[in-house]
XYZ file of C-alpha atoms in Angstrom:
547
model
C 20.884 5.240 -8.529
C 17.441 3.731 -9.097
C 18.728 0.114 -9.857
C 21.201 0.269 -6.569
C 17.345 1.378 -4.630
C 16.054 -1.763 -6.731
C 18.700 -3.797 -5.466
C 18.401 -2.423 -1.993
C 14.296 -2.638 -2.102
C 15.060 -6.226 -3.107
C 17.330 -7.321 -0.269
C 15.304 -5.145 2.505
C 12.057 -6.270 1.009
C 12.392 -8.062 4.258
C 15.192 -10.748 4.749
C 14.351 -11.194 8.648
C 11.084 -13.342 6.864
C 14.164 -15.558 4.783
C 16.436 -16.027 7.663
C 13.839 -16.817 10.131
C 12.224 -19.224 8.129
C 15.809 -21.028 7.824
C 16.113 -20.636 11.520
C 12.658 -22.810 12.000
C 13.464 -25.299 9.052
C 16.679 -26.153 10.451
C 15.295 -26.920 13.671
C 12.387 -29.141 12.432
C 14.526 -30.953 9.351
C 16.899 -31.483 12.582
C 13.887 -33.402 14.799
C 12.210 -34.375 12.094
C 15.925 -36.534 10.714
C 16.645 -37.366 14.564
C 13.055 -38.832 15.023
C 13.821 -41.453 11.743
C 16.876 -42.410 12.156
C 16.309 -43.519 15.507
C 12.750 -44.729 15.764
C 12.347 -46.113 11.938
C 15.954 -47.246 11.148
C 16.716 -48.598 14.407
C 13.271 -50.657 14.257
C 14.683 -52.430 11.026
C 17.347 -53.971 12.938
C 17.041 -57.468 13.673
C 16.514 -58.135 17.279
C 19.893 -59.607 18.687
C 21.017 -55.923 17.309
C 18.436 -54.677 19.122
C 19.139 -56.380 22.185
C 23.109 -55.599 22.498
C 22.331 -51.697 21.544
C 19.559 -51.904 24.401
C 22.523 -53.302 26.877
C 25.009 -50.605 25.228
C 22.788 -47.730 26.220
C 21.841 -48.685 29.279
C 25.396 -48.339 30.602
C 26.078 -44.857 27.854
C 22.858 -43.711 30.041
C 24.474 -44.656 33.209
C 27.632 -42.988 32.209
C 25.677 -40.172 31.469
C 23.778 -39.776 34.496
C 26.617 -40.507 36.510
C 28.499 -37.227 34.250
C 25.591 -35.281 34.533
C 25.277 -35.452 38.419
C 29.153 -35.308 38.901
C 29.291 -31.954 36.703
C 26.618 -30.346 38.372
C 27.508 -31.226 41.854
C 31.206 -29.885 41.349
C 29.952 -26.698 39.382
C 27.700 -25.766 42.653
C 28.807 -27.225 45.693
C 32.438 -25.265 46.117
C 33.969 -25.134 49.510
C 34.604 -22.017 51.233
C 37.002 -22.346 54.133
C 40.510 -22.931 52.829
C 41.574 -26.188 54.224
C 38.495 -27.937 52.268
C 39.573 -26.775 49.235
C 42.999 -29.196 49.458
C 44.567 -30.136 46.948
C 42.880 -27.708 44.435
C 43.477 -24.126 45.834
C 43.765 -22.567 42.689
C 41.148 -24.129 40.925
C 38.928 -23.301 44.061
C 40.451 -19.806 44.635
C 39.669 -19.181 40.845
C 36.571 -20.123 41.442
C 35.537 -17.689 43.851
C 36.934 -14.817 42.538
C 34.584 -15.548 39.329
C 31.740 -16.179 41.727
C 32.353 -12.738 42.786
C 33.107 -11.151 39.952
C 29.454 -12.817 38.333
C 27.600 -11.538 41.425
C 28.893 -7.977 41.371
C 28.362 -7.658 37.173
C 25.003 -9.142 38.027
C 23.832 -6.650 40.576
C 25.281 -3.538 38.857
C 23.334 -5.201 35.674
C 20.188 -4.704 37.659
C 20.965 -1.390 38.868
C 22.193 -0.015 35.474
C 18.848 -1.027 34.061
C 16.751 0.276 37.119
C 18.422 3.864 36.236
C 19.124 3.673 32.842
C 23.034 4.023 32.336
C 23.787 2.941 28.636
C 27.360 2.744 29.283
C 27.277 0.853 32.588
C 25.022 -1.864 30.809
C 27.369 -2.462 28.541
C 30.538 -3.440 30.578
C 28.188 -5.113 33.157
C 26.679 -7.145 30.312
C 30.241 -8.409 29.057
C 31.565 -8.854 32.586
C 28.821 -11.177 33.373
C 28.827 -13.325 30.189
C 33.413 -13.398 30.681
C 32.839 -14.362 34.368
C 30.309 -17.278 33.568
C 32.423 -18.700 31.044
C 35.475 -17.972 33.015
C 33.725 -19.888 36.022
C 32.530 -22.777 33.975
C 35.556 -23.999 32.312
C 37.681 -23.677 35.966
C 35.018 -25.953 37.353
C 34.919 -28.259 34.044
C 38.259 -28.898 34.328
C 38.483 -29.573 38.260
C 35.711 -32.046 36.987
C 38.250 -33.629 34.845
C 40.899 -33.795 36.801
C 39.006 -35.729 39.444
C 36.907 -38.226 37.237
C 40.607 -39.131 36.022
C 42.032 -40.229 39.252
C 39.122 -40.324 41.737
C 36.838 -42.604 39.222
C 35.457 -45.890 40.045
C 35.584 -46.789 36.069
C 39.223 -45.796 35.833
C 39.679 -48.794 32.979
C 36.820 -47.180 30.872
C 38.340 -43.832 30.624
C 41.255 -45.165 30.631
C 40.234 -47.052 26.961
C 38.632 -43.621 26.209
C 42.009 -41.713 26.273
C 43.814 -44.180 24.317
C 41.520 -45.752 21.678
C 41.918 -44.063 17.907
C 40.642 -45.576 14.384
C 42.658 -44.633 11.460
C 39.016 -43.759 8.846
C 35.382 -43.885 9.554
C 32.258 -45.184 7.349
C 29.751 -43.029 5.733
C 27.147 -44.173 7.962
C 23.927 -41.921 8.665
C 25.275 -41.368 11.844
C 28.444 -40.257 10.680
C 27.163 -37.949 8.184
C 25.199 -36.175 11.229
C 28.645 -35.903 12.927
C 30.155 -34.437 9.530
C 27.140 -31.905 9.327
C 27.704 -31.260 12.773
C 31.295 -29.790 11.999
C 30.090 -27.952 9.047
C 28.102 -25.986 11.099
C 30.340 -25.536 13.806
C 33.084 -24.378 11.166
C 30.777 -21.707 9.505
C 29.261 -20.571 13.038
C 33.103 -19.728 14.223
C 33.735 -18.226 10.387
C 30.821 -15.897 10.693
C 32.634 -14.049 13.578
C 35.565 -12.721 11.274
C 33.491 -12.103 8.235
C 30.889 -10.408 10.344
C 34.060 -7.665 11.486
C 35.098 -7.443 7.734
C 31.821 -7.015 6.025
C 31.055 -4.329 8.650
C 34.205 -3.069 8.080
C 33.408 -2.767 4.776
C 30.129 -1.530 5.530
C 31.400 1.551 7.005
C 34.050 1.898 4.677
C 31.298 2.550 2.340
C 29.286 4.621 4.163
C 32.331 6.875 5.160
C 33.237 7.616 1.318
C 29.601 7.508 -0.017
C 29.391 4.592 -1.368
C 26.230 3.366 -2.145
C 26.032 0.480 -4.567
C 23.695 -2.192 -2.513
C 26.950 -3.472 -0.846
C 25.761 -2.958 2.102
C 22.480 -4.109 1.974
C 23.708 -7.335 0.421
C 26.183 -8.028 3.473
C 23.589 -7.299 5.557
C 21.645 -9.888 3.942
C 24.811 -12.456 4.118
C 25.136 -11.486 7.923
C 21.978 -11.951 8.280
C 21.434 -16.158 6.747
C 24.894 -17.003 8.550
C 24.114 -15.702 11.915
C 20.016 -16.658 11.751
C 19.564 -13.053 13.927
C 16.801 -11.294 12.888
C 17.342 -7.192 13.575
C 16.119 -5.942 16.757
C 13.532 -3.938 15.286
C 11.499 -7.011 13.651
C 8.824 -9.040 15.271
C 10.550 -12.150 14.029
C 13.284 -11.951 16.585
C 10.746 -11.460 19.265
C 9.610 -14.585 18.090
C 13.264 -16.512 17.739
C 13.972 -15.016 21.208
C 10.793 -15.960 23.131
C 11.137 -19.637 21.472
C 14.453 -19.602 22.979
C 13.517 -19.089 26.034
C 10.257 -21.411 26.263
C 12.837 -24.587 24.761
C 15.388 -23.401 28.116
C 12.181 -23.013 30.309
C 10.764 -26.816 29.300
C 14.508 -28.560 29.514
C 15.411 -26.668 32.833
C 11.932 -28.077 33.720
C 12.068 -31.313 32.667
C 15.359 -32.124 34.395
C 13.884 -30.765 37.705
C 11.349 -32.849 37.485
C 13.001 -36.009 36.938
C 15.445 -35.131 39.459
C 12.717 -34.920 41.482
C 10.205 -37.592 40.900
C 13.603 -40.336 41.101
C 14.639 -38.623 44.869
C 11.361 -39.916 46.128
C 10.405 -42.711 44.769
C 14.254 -44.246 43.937
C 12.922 -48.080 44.385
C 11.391 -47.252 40.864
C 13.390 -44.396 39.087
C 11.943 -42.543 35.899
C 13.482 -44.514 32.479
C 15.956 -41.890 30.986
C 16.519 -44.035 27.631
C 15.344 -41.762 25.338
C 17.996 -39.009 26.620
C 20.473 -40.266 23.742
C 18.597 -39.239 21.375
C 18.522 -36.153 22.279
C 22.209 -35.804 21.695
C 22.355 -34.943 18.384
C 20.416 -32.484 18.421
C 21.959 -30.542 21.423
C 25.085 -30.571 19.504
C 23.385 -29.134 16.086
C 21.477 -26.352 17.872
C 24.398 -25.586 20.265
C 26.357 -22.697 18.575
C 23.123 -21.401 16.572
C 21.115 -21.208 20.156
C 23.527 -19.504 22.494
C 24.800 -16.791 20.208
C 21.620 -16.045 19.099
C 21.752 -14.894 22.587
C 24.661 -13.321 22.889
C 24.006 -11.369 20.009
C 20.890 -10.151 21.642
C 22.444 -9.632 24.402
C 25.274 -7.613 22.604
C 22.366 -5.505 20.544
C 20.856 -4.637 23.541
C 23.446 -3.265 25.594
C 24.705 -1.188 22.884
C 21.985 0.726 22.882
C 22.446 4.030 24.113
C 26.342 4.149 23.683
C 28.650 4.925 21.207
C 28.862 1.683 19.850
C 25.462 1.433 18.861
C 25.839 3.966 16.128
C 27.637 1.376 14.345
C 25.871 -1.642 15.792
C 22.240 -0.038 14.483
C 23.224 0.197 11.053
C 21.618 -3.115 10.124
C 24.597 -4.934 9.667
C 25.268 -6.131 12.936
C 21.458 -6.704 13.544
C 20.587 -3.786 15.562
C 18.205 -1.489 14.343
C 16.556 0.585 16.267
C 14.531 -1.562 18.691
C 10.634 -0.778 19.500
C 11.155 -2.961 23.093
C 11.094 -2.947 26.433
C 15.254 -2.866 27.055
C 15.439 -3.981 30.356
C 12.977 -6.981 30.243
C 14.451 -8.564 26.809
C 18.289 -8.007 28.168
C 17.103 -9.463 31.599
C 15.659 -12.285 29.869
C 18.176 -12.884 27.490
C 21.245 -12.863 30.440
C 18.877 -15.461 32.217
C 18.141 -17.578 29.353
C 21.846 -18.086 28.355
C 23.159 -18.376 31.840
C 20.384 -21.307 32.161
C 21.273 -22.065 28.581
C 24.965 -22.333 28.753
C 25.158 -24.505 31.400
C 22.608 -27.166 30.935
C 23.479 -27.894 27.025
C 27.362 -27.465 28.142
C 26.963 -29.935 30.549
C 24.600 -32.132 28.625
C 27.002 -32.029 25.979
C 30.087 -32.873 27.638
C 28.419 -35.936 29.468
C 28.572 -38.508 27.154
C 31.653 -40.502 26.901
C 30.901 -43.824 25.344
C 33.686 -46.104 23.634
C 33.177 -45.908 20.090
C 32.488 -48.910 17.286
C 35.419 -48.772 14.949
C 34.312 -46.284 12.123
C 32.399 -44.333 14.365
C 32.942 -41.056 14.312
C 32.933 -40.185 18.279
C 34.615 -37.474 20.814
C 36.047 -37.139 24.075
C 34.200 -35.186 26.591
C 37.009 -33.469 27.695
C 37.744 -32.186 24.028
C 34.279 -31.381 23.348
C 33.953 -29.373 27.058
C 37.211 -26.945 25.763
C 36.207 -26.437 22.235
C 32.487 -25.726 23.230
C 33.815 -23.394 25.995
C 35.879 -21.846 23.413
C 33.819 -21.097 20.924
C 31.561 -19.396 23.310
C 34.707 -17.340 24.579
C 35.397 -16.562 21.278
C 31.554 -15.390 20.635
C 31.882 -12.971 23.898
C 34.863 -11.827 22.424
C 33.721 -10.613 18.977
C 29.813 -9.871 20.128
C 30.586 -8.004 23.245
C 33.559 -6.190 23.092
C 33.471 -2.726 22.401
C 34.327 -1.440 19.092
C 36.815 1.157 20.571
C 38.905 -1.888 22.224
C 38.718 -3.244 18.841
C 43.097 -3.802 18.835
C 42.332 -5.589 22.304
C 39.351 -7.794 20.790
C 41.428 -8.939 17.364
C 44.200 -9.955 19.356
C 41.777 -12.063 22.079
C 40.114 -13.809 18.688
C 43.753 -14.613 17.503
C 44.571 -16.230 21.152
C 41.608 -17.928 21.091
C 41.128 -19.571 17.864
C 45.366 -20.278 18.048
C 44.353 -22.117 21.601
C 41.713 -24.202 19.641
C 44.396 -25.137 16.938
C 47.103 -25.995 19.606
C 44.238 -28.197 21.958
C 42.917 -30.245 18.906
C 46.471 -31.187 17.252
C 47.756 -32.244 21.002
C 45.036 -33.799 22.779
C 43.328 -35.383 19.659
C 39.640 -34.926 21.059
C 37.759 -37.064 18.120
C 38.257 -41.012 18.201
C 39.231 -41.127 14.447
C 42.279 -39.340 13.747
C 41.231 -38.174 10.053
C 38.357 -36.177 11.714
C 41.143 -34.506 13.948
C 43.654 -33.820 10.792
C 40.707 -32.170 8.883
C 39.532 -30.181 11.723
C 42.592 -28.785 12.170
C 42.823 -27.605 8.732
C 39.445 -25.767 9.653
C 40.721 -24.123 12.616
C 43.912 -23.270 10.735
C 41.310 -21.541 8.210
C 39.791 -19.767 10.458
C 42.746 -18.277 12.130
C 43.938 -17.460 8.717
C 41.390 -15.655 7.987
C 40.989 -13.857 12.067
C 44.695 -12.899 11.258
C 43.842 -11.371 7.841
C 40.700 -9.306 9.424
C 42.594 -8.280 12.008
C 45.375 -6.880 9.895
C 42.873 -5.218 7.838
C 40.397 -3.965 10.240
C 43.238 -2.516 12.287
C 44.498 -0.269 9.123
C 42.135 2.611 8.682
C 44.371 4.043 6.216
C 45.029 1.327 3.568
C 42.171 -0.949 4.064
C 39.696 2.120 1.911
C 42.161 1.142 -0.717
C 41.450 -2.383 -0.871
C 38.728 -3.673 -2.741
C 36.360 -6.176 -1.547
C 37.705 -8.818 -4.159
C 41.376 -8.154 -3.322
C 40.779 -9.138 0.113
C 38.681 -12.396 -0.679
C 41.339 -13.383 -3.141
C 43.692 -12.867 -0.093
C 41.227 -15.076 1.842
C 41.174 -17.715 -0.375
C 45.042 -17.813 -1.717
C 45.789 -18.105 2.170
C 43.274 -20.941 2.692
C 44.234 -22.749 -0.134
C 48.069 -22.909 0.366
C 47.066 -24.499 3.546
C 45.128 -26.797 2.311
C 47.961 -27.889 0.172
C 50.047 -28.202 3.476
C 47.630 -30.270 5.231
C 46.882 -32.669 1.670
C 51.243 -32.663 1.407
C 52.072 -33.443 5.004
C 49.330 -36.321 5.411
C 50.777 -37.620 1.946
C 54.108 -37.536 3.386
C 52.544 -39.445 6.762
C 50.995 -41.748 5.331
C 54.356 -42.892 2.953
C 56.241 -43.161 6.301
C 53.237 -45.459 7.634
C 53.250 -47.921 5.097
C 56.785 -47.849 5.173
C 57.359 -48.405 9.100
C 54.536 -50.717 9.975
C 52.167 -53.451 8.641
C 49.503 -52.797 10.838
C 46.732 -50.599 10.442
C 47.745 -48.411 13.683
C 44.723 -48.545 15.877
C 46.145 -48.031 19.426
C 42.551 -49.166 20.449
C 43.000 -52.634 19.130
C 46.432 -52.082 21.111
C 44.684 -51.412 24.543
C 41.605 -53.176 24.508
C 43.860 -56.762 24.272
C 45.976 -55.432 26.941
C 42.582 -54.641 29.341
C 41.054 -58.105 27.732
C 38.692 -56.209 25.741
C 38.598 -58.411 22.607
C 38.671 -62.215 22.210
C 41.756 -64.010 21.376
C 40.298 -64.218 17.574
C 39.906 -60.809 16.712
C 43.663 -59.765 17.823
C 44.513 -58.727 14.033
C 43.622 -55.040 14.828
C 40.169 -54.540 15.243
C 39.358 -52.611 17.734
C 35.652 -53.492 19.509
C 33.590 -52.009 21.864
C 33.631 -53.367 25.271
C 30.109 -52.857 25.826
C 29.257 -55.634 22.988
C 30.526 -58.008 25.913
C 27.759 -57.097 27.905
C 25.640 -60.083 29.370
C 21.737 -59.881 28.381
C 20.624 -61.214 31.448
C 21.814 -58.430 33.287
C 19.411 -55.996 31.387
C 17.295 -53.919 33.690
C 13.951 -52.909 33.878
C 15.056 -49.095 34.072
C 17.348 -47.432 32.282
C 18.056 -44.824 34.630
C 18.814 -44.193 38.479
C 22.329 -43.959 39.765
C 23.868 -47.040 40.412
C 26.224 -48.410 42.986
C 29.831 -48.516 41.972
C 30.296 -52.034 42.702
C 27.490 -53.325 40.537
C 29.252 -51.322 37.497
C 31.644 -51.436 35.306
C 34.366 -54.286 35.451
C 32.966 -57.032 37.438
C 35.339 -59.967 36.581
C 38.641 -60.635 34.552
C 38.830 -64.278 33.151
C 41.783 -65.022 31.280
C 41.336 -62.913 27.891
C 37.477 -61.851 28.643
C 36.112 -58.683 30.227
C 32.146 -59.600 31.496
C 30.522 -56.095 32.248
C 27.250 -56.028 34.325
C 25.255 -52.944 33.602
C 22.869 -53.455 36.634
């Protein structure tokens, strides 16, 4: 008994200090990486590098800007009588209905909190969160739809559907992009492993167990989710750095908007926005659930769920705060949140450099909205729909599997295969959870290395699948063709991309055709659509004018 208080004493000596000091050296080893690799390495280059990349961003930033406006304009201005809304009723209709379904959640929110009704926070907390994702991927895809038949630069996303590369280098970049995936893999992981380990938990607790289990998943909870519990100043500090990063971007982009609607003869230079990229996609996941979970924590409280919820493991012990300002502030900051960094995110189609690894918008805009549907699922559902929420996380993450092997949403089809192994992991492991978490009677009788042997036997047999069946497909390749099966190389000759002297394959990135002289002052301000994007056709040449 003393060494299992030892053991306890050692884990609770106070792991919020250790997981928030992760939290903050992830974010600056994160700006501090972003900041050399583009402002040291890129200086190294020599300057007809330097010259092409500036013409290749000024028309990525164009795209951008162009994406950026477009998303934004489509997510707020809907039409409301029903002849507008032609040919997209349902996408409109569904539209509406989440509108109002976000607007009633929202003011029953309010009143809940004004009069303190535990339960009625709850259900208007998850209603909210469901209705803004629900709303935001309707409009995303409208978004789509239209860019693919109503865009000026049909031949550009018309490259961007069809280009693939067969490998990638092991540039820095592309290691970003693999760390990136890593993270994204163990942020969707933690959502299964969080049910079993409480599971687990009060497993334990129910037969009076008390061997520092517990206190060690609560530590392991505790690094993969970076939450701090409720009760600690440190997640006062996470959260209020949360919202101050929202606060300045929300901020920022106002202000830009602003400054280039009156004075558009010389617009504010939005170069530097790539950069910023990376780092939107590393701190995605980590950012937003942090807020969820908050948001999860705090409604709880009160209910029957929070019994459960306060027992450390999920992060919710007994909070010394005001309730309804942190849950107000928290359903602000990730409604502000969600939308700017999903839209940000989702904005950026460029055509990629052969070995580059790269991803379509519309493939990043599902799996982003997704994974946030799947973190609404498993953070906000009630425990006593718990049959209801397995079954949603098995729909969800089978969805993800299904959209990734169909659609193909990276540019380099090994990044695809291997990603679907992950997601195949992952519902492997949602499928075991649910099984187990769902069996009150036999899961007691399991012990906790039984079920990670089951874990592991499961994800290594398909691993052996995915290593056997890309054996197998790569055979038949080498068999059937001589080529090196870029359908980029394919398209871009078709659409003159390429010169007549690299037609062996290799794919290149129309943007390199760019003319120098055509470089701009400002890298920002929307443009007209006659002065971009294909400007003339000359036997096998494409000449681009990013103006």
């Amino acid at each position: 008994m003393a060494g299992s208080q030892t053991a306890a004493a050692g884990h609770s000596a106070d792991p919020n200090v250790v997981l928030t000091a992760i939290y903050f050296s992830t974010i600056a080893a994160i700006i501090i990486g972003t900041v050399i690799y583009f402002f040291v390495v890129a200086r190294i280059a020599d300057p007809e590098v330097r010259l092409l990349d500036l013409i290749t961003t000024q028309r990525e930033i164009q795209h951008l800007i162009d994406n950026l406006s477009g998303q934004f304009k489509n997510f707020f201005l809907l039409p409301i009588r029903w002849r507008a809304m032609k040919p997209y009723y349902t996408h409109h209709t569904l539209s509406w209905l989440f509108i109002l379904s976000l607007t009633a959640s929202a003011v029953v929110l309010v009143v809940s909190l004004a009069l303190d009704l535990p339960q009625t926070i709850r259900i208007s907390t998850f209603t909210f969160f469901a209705s803004l994702n629900a709303l935001f991927m309707t409009r995303q895809h409208l978004y789509y739809i239209r860019r693919t038949y109503l865009s000026y630069d049909a031949e550009h996303y018309l490259v961007l559907d069809t280009t693939s590369f067969d490998s990638f280098d092991w540039s820095v970049f592309n290691v970003i992009q693999i760390g990136i995936l890593i993270l994204e893999f163990l942020q969707l992981l933690s959502f299964p492993i969080r049910d079993l380990l409480d599971a687990i938990h009060l497993s334990n607790r129910q037969g009076m167990l008390d061997n520092g289990d517990s206190d060690t998943a609560d530590f392991i909870i505790g690094i993969i989710t970076m939450f701090a519990n409720l009760d600690s100043k440190f997640y006062v500090i996470q959260l209020w750095f949360l919202v101050a990063v929202i606060a300045c971007i929300f901020i920022i982009m106002s202000a830009i908007h602003l400054y280039n609607a009156w004075w558009p003869h010389k617009p504010f230079a939005l170069y530097w926005v790539k950069y910023l990229l990376p780092l939107a996609n590393l701190l995605y996941l980590p950012m937003l659930v942090m807020l969820i979970g908050s948001a999860s924590c705090l409604s709880k409280i009160g209910t029957e769920d929070y019994k459960d919820a306060s027992s450390g493991l999920l992060r919710c012990s007994d909070p010394a705060i005001n309730k309804p300002l942190y849950l107000a502030t928290t359903v602000v900051a990730y409604t502000a949140g969600y939308v700017i960094l999903t839209t940000f995110v989702t904005s950026f189609d460029r055509i990629p450099i052969k070995g580059e690894i790269h991803y379509k918008s519309q493939g990043v805009a599902f799996l982003k909205n997704m994974s946030m549907l799947l973190s609404i699922d498993f953070l906000l559902v009630a425990n006593s729909y718990k049959h209801i929420r397995s079954i949603l996380s098995l729909i969800i993450v089978l969805s993800m599997v299904c959209f990734n092997i169909s659609t193909k949403p990276c540019f380099v089809s090994q990044i695809n295969y291997w990603r679907s192994f992950g997601f195949c992991g992952i519902l492997w492991v949602a499928l075991v959870v649910t099984m187990l978490t769902n069996e009150t009677d036999t899961f007691p009788r399991i012990s906790p290395g039984g079920i990670a042997s089951l874990l592991a036997v499961g994800v290594v047999v398909i691993f052996a699948l995915f290593v056997a069946v890309k054996r197998l497909n790569r055979d038949s390749s080498n068999s059937g063709s001589g080529n090196n099966g870029s359908n980029g190389a394919l398209v871009s000759e078709h659409l003159g991309l390429v010169e007549s002297s690299d037609r062996d394959g290799e794919a290149s990135n129309c943007d390199q055709m760019s003319q120098p002289a055509a470089v701009s002052s400002s890298l920002s301000g929307p443009a007209p659509a006659a002065d971009m994007g294909i400007r003339n056709v000359e036997g096998d040449k494409l000449y681009i004018a990013a103006v």
